[in-house]
Structures are given as C-alpha cells and as structure tokens.
Coordinates of C-alpha atoms in Angstrom, one line a residue:
Chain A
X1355 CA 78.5 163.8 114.8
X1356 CA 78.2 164.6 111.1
X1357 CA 75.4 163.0 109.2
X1358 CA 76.7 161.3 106.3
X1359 CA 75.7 162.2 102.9
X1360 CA 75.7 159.1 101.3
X1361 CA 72.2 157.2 102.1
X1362 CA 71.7 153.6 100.8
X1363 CA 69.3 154.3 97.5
X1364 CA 65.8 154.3 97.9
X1365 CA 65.1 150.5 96.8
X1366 CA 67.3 149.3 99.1
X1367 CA 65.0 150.7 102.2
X1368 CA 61.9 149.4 100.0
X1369 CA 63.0 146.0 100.1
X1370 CA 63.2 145.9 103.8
X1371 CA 58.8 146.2 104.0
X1372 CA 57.5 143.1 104.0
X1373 CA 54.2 144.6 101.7
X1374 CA 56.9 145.8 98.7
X1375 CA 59.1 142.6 98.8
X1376 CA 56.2 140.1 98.5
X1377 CA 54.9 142.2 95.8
X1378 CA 58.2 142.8 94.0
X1379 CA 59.2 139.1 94.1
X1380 CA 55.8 138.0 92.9
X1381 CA 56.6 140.5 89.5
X1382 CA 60.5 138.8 89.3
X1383 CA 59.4 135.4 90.4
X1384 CA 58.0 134.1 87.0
X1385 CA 61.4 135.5 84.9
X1386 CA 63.7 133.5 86.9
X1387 CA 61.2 130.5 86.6
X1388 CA 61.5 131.0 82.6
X1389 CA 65.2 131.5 82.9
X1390 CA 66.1 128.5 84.9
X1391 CA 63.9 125.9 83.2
X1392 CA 64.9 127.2 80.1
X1393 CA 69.0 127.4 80.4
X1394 CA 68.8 124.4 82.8
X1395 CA 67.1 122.0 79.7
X1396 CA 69.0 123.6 77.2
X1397 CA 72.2 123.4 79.4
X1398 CA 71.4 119.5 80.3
X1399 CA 70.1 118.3 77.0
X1400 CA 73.2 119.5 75.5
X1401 CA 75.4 118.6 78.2
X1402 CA 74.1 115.2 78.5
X1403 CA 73.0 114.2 75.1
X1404 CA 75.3 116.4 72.9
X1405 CA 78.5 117.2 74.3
X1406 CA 81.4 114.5 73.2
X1407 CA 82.9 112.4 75.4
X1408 CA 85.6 112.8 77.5
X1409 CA 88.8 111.2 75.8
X1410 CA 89.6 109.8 78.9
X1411 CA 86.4 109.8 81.4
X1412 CA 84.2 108.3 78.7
X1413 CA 80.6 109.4 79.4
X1414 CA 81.1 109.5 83.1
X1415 CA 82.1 112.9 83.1
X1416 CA 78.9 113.9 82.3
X1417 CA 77.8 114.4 85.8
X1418 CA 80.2 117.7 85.9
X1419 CA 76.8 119.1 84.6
X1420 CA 75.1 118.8 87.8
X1421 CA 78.3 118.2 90.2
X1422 CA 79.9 121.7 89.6
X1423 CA 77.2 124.1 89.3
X1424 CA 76.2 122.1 92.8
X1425 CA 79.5 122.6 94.4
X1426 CA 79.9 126.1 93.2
X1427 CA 76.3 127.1 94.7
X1428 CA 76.7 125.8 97.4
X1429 CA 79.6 128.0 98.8
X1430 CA 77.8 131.4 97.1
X1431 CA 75.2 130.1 98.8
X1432 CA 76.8 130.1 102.3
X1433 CA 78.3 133.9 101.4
X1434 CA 74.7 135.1 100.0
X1435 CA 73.4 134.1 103.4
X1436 CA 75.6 135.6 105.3
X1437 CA 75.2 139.2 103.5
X1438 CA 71.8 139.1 103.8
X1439 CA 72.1 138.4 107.8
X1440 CA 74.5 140.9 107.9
X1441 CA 72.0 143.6 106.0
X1442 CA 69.2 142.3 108.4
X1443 CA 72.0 143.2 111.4
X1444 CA 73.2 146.6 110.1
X1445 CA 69.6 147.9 108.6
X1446 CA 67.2 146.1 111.0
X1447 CA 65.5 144.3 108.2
X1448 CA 63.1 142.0 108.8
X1449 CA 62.9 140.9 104.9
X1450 CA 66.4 139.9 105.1
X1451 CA 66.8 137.1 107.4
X1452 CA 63.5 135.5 105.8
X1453 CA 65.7 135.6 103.0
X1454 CA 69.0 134.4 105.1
X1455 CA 66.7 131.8 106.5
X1456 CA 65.2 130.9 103.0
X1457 CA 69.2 130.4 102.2
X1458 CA 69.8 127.8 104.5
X1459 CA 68.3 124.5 103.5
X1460 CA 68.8 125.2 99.5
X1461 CA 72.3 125.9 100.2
X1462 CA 72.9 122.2 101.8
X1463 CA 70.8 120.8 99.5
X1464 CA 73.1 121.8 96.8
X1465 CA 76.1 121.4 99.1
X1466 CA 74.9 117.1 99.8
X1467 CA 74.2 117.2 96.2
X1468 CA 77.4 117.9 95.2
X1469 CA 79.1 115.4 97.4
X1470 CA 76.8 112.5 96.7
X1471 CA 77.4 113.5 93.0
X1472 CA 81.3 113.6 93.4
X1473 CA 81.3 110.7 95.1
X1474 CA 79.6 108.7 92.0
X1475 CA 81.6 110.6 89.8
X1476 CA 84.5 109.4 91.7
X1477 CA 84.0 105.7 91.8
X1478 CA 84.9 105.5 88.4
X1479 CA 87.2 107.9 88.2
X1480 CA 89.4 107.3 90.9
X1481 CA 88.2 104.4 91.9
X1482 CA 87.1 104.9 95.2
X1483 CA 83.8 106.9 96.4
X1484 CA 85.4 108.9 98.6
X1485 CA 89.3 110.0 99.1
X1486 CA 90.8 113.2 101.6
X1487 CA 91.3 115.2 98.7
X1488 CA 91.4 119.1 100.4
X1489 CA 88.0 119.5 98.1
X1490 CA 86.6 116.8 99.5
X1491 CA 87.2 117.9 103.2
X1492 CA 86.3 121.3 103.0
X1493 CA 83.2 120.7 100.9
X1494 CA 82.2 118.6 104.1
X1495 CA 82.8 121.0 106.6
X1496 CA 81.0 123.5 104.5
X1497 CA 78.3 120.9 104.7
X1498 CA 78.9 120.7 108.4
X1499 CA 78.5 124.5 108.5
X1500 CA 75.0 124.5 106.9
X1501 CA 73.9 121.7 109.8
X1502 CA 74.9 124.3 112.1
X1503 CA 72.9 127.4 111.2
X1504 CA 70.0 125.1 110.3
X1505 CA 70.3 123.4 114.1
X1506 CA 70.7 126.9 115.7
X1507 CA 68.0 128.6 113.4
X1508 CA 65.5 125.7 114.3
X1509 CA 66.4 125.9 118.2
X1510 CA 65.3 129.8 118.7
X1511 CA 61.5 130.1 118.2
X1512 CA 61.3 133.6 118.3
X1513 CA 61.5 134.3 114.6
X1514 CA 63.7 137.6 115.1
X1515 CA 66.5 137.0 117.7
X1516 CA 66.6 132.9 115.7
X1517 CA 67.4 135.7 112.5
X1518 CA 69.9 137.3 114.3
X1519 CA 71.7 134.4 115.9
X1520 CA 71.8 133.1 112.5
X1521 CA 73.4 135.9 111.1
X1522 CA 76.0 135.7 113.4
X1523 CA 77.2 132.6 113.1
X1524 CA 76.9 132.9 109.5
X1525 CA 78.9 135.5 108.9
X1526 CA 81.9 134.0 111.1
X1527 CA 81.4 131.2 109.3
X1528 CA 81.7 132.9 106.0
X1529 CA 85.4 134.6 107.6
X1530 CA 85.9 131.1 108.2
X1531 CA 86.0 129.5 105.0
X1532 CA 88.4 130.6 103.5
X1533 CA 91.2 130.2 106.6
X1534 CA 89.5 126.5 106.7
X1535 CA 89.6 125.9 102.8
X1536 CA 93.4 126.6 103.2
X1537 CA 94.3 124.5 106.0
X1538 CA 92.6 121.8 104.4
X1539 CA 94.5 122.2 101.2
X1540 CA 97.6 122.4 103.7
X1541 CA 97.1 119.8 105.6
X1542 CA 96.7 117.5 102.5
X1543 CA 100.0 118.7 100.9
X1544 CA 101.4 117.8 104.1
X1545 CA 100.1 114.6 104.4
X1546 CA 100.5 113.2 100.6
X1547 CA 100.8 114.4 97.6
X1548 CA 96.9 114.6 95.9
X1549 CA 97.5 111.9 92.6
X1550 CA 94.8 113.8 91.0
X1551 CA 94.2 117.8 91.2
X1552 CA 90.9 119.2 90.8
X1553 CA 92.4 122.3 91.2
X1554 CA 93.8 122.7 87.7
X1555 CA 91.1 123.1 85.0
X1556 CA 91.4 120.4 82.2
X1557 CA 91.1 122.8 79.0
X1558 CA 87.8 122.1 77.5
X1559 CA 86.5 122.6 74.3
X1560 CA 84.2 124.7 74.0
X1561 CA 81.3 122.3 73.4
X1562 CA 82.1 120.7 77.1
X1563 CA 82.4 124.0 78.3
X1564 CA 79.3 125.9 77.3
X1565 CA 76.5 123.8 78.3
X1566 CA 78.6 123.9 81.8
X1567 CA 77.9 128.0 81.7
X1568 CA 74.3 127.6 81.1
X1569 CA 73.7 125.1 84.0
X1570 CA 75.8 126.7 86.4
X1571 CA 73.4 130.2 85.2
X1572 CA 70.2 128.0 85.2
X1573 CA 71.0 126.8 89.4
X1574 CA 71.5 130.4 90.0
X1575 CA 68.5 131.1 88.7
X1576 CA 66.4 128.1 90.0
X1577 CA 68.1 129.4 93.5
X1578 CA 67.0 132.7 93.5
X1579 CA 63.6 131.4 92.7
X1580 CA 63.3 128.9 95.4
X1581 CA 64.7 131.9 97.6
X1582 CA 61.6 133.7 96.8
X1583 CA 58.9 131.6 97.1
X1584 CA 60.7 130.6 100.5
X1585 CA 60.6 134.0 101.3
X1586 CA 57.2 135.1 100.3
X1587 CA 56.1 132.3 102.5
X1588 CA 57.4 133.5 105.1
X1589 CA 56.0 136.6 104.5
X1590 CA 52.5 135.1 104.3
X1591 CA 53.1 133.4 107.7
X1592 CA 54.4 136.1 109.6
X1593 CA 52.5 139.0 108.5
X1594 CA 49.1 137.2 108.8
X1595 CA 47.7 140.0 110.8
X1596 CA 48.4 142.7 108.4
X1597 CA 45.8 144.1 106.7
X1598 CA 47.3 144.7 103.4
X1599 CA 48.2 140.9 103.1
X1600 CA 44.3 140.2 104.0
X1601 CA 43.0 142.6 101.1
X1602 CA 46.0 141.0 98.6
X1603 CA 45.0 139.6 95.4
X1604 CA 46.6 136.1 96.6
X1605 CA 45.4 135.5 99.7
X1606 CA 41.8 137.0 99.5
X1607 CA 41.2 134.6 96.2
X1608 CA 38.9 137.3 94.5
Chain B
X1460 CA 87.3 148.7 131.9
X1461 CA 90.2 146.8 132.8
X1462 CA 89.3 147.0 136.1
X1463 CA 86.1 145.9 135.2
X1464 CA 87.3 143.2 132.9
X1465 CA 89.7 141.9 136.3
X1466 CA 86.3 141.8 138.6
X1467 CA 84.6 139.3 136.2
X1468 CA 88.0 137.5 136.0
X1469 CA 88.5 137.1 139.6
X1470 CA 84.8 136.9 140.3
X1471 CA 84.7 133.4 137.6
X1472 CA 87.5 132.3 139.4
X1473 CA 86.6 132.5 142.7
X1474 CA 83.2 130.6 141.7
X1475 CA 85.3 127.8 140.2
X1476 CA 87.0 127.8 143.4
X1477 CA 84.1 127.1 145.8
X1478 CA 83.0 124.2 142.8
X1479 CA 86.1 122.5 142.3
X1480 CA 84.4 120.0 140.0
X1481 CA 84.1 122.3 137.5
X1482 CA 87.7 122.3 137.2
X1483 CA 88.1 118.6 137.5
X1484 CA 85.9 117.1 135.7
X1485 CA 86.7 118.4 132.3
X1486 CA 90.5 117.0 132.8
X1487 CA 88.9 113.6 134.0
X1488 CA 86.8 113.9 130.9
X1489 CA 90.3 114.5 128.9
X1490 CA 92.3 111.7 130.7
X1491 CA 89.7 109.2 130.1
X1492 CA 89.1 109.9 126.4
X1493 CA 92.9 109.8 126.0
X1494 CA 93.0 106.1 127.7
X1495 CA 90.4 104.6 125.2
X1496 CA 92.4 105.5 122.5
X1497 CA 95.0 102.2 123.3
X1498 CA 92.1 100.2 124.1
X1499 CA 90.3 100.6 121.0
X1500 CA 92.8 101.2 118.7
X1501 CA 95.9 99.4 120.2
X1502 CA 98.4 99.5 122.8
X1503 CA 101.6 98.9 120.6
X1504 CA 103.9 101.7 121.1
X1505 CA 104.4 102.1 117.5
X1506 CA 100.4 103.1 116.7
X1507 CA 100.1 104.9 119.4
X1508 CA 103.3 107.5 119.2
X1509 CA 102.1 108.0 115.7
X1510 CA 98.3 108.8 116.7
X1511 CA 99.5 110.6 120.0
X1512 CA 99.5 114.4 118.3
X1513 CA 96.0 113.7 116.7
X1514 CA 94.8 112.1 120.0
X1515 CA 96.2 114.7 122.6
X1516 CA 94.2 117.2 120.1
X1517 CA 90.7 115.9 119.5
X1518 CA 90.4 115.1 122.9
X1519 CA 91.6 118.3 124.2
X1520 CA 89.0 120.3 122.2
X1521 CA 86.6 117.7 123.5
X1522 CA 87.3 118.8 126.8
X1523 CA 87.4 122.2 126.2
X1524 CA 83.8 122.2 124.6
X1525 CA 82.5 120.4 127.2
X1526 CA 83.4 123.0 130.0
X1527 CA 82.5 125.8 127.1
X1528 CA 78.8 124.8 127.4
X1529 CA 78.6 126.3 130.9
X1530 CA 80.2 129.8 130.3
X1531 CA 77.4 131.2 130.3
X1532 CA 74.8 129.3 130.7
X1533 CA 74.7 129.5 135.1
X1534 CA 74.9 133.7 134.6
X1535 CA 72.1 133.4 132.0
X1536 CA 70.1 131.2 134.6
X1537 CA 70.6 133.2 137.8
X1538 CA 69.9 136.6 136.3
X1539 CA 73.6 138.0 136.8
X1540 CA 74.2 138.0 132.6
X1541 CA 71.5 140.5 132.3
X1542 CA 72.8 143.1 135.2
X1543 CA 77.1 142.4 133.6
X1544 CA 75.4 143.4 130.5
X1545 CA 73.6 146.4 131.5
X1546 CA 77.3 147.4 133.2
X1547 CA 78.4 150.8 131.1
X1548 CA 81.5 148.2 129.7
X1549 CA 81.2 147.4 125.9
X1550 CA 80.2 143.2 125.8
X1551 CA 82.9 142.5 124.6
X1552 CA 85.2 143.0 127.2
X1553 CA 82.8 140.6 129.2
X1554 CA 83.2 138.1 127.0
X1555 CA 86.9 138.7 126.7
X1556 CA 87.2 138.5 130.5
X1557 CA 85.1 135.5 131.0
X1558 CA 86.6 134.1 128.4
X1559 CA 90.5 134.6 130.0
X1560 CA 88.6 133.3 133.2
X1561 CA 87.7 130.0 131.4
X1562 CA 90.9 129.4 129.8
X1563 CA 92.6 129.5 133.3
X1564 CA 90.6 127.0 134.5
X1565 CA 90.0 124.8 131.4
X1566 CA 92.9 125.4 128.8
X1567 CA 95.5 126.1 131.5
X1568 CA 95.3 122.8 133.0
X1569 CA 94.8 121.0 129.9
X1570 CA 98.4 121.9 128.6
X1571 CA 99.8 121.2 132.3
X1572 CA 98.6 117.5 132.1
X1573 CA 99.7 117.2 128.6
X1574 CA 103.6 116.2 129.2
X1575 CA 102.1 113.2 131.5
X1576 CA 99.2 112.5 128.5
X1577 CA 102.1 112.6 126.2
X1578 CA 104.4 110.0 128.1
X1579 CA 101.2 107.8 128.2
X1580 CA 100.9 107.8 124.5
X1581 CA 104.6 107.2 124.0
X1582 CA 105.2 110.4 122.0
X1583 CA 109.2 111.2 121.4
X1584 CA 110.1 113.4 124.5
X1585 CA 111.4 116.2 121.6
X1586 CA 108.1 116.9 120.9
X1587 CA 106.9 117.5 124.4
X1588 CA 107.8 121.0 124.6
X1589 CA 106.2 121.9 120.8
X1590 CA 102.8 119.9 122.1
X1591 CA 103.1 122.3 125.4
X1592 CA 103.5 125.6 123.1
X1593 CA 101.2 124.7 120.3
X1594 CA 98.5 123.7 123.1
X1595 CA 99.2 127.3 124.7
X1596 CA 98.9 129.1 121.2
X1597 CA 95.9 127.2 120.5
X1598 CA 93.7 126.7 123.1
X1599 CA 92.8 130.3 123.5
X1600 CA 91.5 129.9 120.1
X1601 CA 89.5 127.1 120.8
X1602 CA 87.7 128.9 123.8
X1603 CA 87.7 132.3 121.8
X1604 CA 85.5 130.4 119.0
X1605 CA 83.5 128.6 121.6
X1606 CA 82.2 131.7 123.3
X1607 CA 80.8 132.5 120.3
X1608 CA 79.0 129.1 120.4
X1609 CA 77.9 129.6 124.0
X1610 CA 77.0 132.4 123.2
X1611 CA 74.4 131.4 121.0
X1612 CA 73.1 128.8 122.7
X1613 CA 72.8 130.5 125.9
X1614 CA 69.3 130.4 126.5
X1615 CA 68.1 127.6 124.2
X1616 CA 67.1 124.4 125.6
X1617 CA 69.6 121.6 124.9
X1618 CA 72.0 124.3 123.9
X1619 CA 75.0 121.5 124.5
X1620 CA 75.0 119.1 122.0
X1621 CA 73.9 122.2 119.6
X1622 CA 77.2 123.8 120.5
X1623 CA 79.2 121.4 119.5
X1624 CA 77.5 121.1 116.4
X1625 CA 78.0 125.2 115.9
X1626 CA 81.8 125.7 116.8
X1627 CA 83.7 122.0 115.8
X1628 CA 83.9 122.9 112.1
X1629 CA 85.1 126.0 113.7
X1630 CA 87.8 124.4 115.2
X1631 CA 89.6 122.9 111.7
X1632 CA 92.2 124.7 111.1
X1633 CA 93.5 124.8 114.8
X1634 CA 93.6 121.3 115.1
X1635 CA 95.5 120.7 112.0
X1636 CA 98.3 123.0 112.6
X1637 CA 98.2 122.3 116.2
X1638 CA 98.3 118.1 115.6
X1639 CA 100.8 118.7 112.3
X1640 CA 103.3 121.2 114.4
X1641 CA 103.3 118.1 117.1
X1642 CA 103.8 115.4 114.1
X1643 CA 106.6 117.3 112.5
X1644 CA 108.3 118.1 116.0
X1645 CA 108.6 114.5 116.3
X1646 CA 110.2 113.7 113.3
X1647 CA 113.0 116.8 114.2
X1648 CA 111.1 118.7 111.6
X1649 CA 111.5 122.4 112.1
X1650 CA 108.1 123.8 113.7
X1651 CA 108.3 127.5 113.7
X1652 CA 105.7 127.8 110.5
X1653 CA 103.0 125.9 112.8
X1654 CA 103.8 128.0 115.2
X1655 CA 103.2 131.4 113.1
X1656 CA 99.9 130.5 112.0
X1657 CA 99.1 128.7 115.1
X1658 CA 99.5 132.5 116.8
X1659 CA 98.1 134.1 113.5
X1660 CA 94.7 132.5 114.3
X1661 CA 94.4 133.3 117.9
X1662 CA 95.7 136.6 116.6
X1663 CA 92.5 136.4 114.5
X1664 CA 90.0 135.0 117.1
X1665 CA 90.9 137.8 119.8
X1666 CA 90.2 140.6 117.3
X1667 CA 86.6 138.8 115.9
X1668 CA 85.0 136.5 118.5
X1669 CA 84.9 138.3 121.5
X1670 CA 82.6 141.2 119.4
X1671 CA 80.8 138.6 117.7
X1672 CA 79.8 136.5 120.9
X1673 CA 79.2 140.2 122.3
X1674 CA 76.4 140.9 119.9
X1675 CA 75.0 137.2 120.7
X1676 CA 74.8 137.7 124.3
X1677 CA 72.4 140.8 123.8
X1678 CA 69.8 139.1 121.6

C-alpha cells in the first residue's frame, strides 16, 4: 500500500479535539450572533414593513420572509447533518456527531416551521391549508425523516455508537431525498395537473427580493449559532472529567 | 463467500421451517389488513377496484415491516450475530444473504397471495400480472431498506415501532411507482416506465443498503 500524499489540512484534524472546538466556537460564536440579529432585523423590518405588496397576494405574501428561508434550511440542514456524520464515520471524530446531533432538532424546527407557515400562507392563497402539491409532500417526508434520526438518536444511550447510528441513517436519508423529491413531483403530475406551481419563480423586483437574501443569510447564520452553543454543550457534558475543561475560563468562574 | 452467503440462507430458512408462524403470520397480518379496507371504507365494487393498487401496497409493506423487525433481532439475542460477524466474510454479504433469506419467506409469499387479494378487491384481471411483477421488482427493495432499519434497531429496546418510524419514509418512492404501475395497468395504460424505475431502485438498494446495514450491525 502506498501512503497517500494528500492529508486533510491541519484544521481539519484540530477541529476533531474536543479542547480546540469549544475554544474555536466560543471566538466565532459572537460574529454569527452579530450577523444573524443584524441581517435577520434588517432583512424582516424591510421585508415586513417596507417591501410593496404583492399585486396579487396583497400583504399575505409577506410570510415568504420566514416561509422560504425555513423551507430552504431545512433540507441544508438534513445534508449538513449528514456530512458531518459521515466525517465523524470516515475520521473518527468525536466533535462531529455532537455537531450532527446538534443538527437534528434545529433542522425540524425549521422543517415544522416551514409547513405550519405554508399552510397559513396557503389558506389565503389557495384557499385551503393544505393541498398534495409534490412540495408539500416531500417537505413532510423530510419532516418525517428528521422524526426518525431524532427517535433513533434518543433510543441509543451510549453517546458514540447513538452518533454513529445516526450517521447512518442520515446519510441514506440524504441519498434519499432527492429519488423521493422526484417521485413525489411524479406522482403528482400523474395524478393532476398542480393549478399552481411553486416551482417557477415569480420575477420579483428587487425590493421583494433582497430583504428575502438577507433573511435567508441571517437563518444561516442564527443556525450555525444554535449549532454551536448545542455543540459546546455537549462538550461541557461529555468531557466533564477533563482537566482542561475544569481549569477553563467558563467553567471554573474565575 | 458464496458459499458462505448459501449457509446463512439455508440456515434462516431451515429456522423458519421448524417456526412456521413466522411465515404465516405476516400473510395473516396482510389478509386481514386487506379485508378492513371494504369494511371501513366500502364494499361497492367501484371504490374498491379503484383503491385496490394503493391497498394491495400499503398493506404489503405493512407486512413486510412487521416480519423486518425480527431479522435480526433473535441472532442479536442468542449471541449467533456476534460469531456470523466475526466470520472472515465482509457484513455485507450477511446482510445480503439474510436479507434473500427473508424475502423468500416474507416477500415471496406476499406476491403469491396477491392474484387471490387482487380478485378480493375486484381489481381488472389485466392488471393482475403487472401487480405480480411490480410486487416482485419491489419488494426486494422494501426488505433491502428495511435491513437497514433493523439494523439499527437491533439492540435497542422497543426497536419495533422505531423501525417503522426509520424506514416508511424510506419506502416512498417504491410505493408510488409500485401502486401507479398497478393503476395504469388497469386502465390498459402502458407500464414498462414503472417498471424501469421500479427495477432502477432495487438496482439502487442492492448496491447501498446491504453496506450501510453492514456498518450498523457492527456498532
């Protein structure tokens, strides 16, 4: 066997100890904070206040400002979790399915907020709170998904076989959801013609589009936040032996 | 490894043979969910040939997750997992085999039973021999995916209703073109298409799941 000579860079092994992660995150954690509160109020106040109303829609179509960066998190979401249980497979890191497992609840919070705001944002709209649009379905799979890894995560006690079960079944969930997405949109053609299309983009101007960019920026930021504080608390709970945790500024209180 | 792969085949088998309830019950289970279809919904003829491709389907992945739960679950319990594991075969060819094993004795019988299901149902006769093929194509899959599953949950205390709650999204797409190819077969509709992807995705599922339920079984 030849040894390769391309190694992952030297980061990549540093996030994998527990000591360098915790401290990392706790130098990146206030940035995203920043970020997020400030693109998510700046998005929303000028989405919700600002922006002009839809021709059509009215005001109702406000909600797009929470409903899509929901719906788009919540399917990067599904894939982020499922890289990071595939690095804590391939590199044996421990850091990594904390972070998978720090992935799972935010991603079906975003994934039920995204449903419960499409189906408000659909009363009035189309009249009905809930229709077999292919969206629709495979949004609720997805959602079915998430119940899935959270059931099996929460089954296995033992913190690192529960990460690698997880990662498992994340990752052929993530193969998954594409083949699923398409037999949904299949199966809808098949069975009548969708009235209304999500699928093609209404052109926006760029007044309805641009707050859109800075919410759908601000989630991702908010996310990775929440990841990290999840993740750092599982730090703090799993490594409660370790000495440098004992002698860190946060724990110690000096 | 074939050989090895035919010991565990013949070995599952010849268990199922000295418990034949394991064999029966899951087709009991699949009769009886079939019959409370007419008495809940309705026994005209019209509904039911209409809801008979859907029906036929959700209840035969029903059964087939219900005998899933046990694949590996009395191997786990009685220590034999842990020696077929430390064999010098890769796990995946366990799973594959026990897998094959399972479908012979859950999947097989399923689509033998289905011509009688079908008649009870009162789906057109012309789409008899599509339901046959597109249950042949597809329940493969179904067990594929659900070794994964029982894989998983091998080991964990009320692993049964958490399987289900793992592998039935899973199992979309396989019920859609397996229920649709029936639908259109009955209207005279041409099926091949169904049938393509129908093999596609077992295709799929025999080069993924039985690694992926491997690397389960050795956690």
């Amino acid at each position: 066997m030849t040894q390769s000579s391309w190694r992952m860079p030297r980061w990549f092994h540093q996030m994998g100890s527990p000591k360098w992660f915790y401290d990392f995150s706790g130098k990146m954690q206030p940035w995203f904070a920043v970020l997020a509160l400030l693109l998510l109020s700046w998005g929303m106040a000028w989405g919700l206040a600002f922006a002009p109303a839809d021709y059509q829609q009215g005001n109702s179509f406000r909600i797009m400002y929470v409903h899509v960066p929901a719906a788009i998190l919540s399917q990067s979401i599904f894939i982020g979790m499922a890289v990071a249980g595939a690095i804590g497979i391939v590199w044996k890191m421990k850091v990594a399915f904390m972070v998978a497992r720090s992935c799972i609840s935010i991603g079906a919070s975003f994934t039920l907020i995204a449903l419960l705001t499409g189906a408000i944002w659909g009363k009035p709209t189309w009249g009905a709170y809930w229709v077999w649009d292919a969206r629709l379905t495979s949004t609720l799979v997805l959602l079915f998904l998430y119940a899935g890894v959270m059931a099996l995560n929460q089954a296995i006690t033992e913190r690192q076989i529960a990460g690698k079960a997880t990662a498992i079944l994340a990752i052929v969930g993530t193969i998954n959801i594409p083949i699923i997405k398409y037999s949904v949109e299949w199966w809808n053609t098949l069975h009548q013609a969708s009235s209304f299309s999500l699928t093609q983009k209404p052109s926006m101007p760029a007044e309805m589009y641009m707050p859109l960019l800075l919410t759908v920026l601000g989630s991702y930021c908010l996310f990775v936040l929440v990841v990290l504080i999840r993740t750092r608390t599982q730090i703090i709970e799993t490594q409660s032996h370790a000495s440098w945790l004992m002698q860190h500024k946060d724990v110690s209180g000096a | 490894m074939i050989n090895f792969m035919l010991v565990i085949i013949r070995r599952d088998l010849l268990l199922v043979a000295r418990r034949p309830a394991e064999l029966i019950n899951p087709l009991v289970f699949f009769v009886l969910v079939v019959a409370l279809f007419p008495l809940g919904v309705s026994p005209e003829a019209s509904v039911l040939s209409q809801a008979a491709a859907g029906v036929i389907w959700v209840s035969a992945m029903l059964a087939t997750l219900l005998s899933l739960e046990l694949l590996f679950k009395l191997d786990y319990d009685d220590g034999s997992l842990e020696q077929l594991l430390l064999a010098p075969y890769p796990a995946w060819s366990l799973v594959l085999a026990k897998v094959i094993a399972h479908w012979l004795v859950s999947g097989l019988p399923l689509i033998l039973l289905s011509p009688l299901i079908a008649n009870l149902l009162f789906l057109p006769t012309q789409a008899i021999p599509t339901l046959m093929l597109s249950l042949l194509l597809g329940t493969p899959t179904l067990s594929l995916f659900g070794a994964i599953g029982a894989a998983l949950v091998t080991g964990v205390r009320g692993g049964g209703i958490l399987l289900t709650l793992l592998i039935l999204p899973l199992y979309v797409p396989v019920i859609i073109f397996g229920a649709a190819a029936v639908v259109a077969a009955s209207q005279g509709m041409a099926v091949d298409g169904y049938m393509a992807l129908l093999a596609a995705m077992l295709v799929f599922a025999l080069m993924i799941t039985p690694w992926a339920a491997g690397a389960a079984l050795k956690l």
